[in-house]
XYZ file of N, CA and C in Angstrom:
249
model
N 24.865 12.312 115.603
C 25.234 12.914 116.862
C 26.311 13.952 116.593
N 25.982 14.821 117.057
C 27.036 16.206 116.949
C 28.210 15.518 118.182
N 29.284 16.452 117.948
C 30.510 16.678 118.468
C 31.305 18.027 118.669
N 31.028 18.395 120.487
C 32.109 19.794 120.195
C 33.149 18.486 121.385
N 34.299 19.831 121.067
C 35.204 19.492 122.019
C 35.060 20.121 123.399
N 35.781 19.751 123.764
C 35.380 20.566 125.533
C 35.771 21.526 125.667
N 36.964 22.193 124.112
C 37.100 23.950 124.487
C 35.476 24.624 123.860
N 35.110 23.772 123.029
C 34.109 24.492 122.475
C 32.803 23.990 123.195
N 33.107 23.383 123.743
C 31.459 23.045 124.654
C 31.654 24.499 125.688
N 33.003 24.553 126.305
C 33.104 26.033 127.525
C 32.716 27.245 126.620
N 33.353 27.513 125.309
C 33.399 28.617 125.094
C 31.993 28.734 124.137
N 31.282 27.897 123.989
C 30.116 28.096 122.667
C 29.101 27.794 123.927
N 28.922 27.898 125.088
C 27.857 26.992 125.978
C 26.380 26.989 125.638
N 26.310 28.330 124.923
C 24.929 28.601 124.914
C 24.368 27.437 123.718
N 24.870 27.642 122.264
C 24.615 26.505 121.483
C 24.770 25.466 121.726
N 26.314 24.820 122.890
C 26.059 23.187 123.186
C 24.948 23.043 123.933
N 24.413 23.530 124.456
C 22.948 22.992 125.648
C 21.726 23.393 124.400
N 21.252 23.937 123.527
C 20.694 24.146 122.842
C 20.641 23.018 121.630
N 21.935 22.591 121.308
C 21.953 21.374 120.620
C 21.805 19.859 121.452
N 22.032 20.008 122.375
C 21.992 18.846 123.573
C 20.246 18.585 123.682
N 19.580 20.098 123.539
C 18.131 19.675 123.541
C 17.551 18.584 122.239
N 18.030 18.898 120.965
C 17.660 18.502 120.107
C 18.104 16.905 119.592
N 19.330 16.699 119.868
C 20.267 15.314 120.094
C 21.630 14.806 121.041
N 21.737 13.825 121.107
C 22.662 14.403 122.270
C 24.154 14.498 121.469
N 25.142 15.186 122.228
C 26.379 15.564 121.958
C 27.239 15.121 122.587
N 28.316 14.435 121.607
C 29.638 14.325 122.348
C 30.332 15.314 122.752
N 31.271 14.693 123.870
C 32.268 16.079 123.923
C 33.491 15.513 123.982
N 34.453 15.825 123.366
C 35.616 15.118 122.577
C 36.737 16.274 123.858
N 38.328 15.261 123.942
C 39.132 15.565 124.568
C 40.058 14.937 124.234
N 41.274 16.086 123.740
C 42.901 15.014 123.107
C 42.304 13.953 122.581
N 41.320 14.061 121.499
C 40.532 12.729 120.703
C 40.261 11.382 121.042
N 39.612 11.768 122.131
C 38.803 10.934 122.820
C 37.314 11.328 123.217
N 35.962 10.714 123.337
C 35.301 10.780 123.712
C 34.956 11.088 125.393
N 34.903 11.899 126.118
C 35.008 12.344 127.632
C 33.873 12.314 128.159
N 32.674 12.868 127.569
C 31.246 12.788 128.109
C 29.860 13.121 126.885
N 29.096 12.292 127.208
C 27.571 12.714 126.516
C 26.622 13.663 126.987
N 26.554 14.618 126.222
C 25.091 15.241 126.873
C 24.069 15.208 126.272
N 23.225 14.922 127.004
C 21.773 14.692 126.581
C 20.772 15.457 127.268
N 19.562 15.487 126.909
C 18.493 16.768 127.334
C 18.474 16.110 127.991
N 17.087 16.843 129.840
C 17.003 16.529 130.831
C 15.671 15.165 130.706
N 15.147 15.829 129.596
C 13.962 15.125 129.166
C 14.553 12.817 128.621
N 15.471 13.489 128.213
C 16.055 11.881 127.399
C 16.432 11.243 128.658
N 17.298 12.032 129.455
C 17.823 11.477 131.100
C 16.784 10.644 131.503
N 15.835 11.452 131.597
C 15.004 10.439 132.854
C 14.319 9.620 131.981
N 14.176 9.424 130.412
C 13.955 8.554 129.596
C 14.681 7.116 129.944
N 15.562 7.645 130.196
C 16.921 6.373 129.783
C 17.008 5.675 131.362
N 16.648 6.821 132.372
C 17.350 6.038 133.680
C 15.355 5.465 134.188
N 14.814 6.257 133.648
C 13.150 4.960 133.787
C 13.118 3.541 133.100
N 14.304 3.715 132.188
C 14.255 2.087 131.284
C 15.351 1.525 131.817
N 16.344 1.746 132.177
C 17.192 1.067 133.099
C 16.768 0.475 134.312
N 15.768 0.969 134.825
C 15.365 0.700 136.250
C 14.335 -0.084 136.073
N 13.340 -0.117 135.159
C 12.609 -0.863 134.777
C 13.043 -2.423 134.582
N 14.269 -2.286 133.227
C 14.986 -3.234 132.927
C 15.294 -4.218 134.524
N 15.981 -3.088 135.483
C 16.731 -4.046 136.671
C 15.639 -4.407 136.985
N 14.510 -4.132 137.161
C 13.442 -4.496 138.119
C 12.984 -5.854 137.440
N 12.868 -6.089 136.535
C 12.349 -7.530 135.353
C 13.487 -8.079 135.945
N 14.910 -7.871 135.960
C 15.896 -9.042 136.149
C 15.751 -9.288 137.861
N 15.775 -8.769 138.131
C 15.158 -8.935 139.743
C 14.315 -9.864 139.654
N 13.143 -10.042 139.185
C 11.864 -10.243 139.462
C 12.214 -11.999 139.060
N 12.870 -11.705 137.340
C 13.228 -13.347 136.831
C 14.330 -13.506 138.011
N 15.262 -13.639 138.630
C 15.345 -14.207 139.371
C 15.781 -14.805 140.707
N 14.955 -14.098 140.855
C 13.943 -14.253 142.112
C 12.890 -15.854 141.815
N 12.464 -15.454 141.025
C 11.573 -16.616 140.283
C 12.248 -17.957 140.233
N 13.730 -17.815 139.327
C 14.366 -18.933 139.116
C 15.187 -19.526 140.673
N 15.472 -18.364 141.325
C 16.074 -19.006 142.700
C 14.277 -20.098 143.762
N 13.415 -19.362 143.497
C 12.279 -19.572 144.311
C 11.979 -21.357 142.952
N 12.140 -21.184 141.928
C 11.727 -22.477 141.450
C 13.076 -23.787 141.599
N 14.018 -23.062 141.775
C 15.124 -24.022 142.546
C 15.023 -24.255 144.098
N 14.457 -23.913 144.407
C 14.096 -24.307 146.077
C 14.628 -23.180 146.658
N 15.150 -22.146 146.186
C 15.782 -21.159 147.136
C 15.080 -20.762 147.855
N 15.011 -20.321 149.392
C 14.318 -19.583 149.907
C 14.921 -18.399 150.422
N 14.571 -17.623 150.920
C 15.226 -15.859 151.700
C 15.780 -16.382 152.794
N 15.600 -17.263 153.837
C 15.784 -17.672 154.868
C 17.787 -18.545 154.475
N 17.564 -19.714 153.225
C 19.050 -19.809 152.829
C 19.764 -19.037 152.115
N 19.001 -18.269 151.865
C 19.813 -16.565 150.896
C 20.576 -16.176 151.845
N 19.818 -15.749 153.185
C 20.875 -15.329 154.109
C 21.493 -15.890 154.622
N 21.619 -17.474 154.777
C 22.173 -17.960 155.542
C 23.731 -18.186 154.748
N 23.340 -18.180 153.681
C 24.490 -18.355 152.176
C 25.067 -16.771 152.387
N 24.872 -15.766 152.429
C 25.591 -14.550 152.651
C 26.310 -14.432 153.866
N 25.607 -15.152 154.829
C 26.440 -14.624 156.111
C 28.085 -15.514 156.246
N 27.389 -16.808 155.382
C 28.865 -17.449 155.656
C 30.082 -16.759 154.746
N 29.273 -15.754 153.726
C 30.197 -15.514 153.007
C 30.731 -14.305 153.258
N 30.587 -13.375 154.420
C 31.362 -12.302 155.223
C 32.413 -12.912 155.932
C-alpha cells in the first residue's frame, strides 16, 4: 500500500487518484494514518460484503432467538419496557 501525506495527496492530486485506482492509499498526517483511499470500484466491493456479512448475522439470529422461543410479539414487548 502506497502512502502520500495529505500535503502531497492536495498538491500531487492527479497521481493520488490514479494510484488509488490501482491500490489503495494511505494518507498520513503529523504521522498518523488520517484516511484510506480506495477506487470507486473496491468501495462498493467492500460495502456489498459488509452488508451481505450483516444480513447472515441477522438472519443467524433471528434463527437462534426464534429456536429459543423468541417471538416478534416479546421482542417488542422486551423493547418497550426498555424505553
Amino acid at each position: 500500500m502506497q502512502t502520500f501525506t495529505a500535503n502531497q495527496a492536495k498538491t500531487q492530486f492527479g497521481q493520488f487518484l490514479d494510484t488509488a485506482q490501482r491500490e489503495p492509499v494511505q494518507v498520513m498526517k503529523h504521522d498518523r494514518v488520517v484516511g484510506v483511499m480506495v477506487s470507486a470500484k473496491d468501495y462498493e466491493a467492500m460495502r456489498l460484503f459488509y452488508a451481505d456479512r450483516l444480513q447472515h448475522r441477522l438472519a443467524q439470529s433471528a434463527q437462534l432467538a426464534e429456536a429459543a422461543g423468541l417471538t416478534a410479539h416479546q421482542l417488542d414487548e422486551w423493547l418497550k419496557e426498555r424505553d
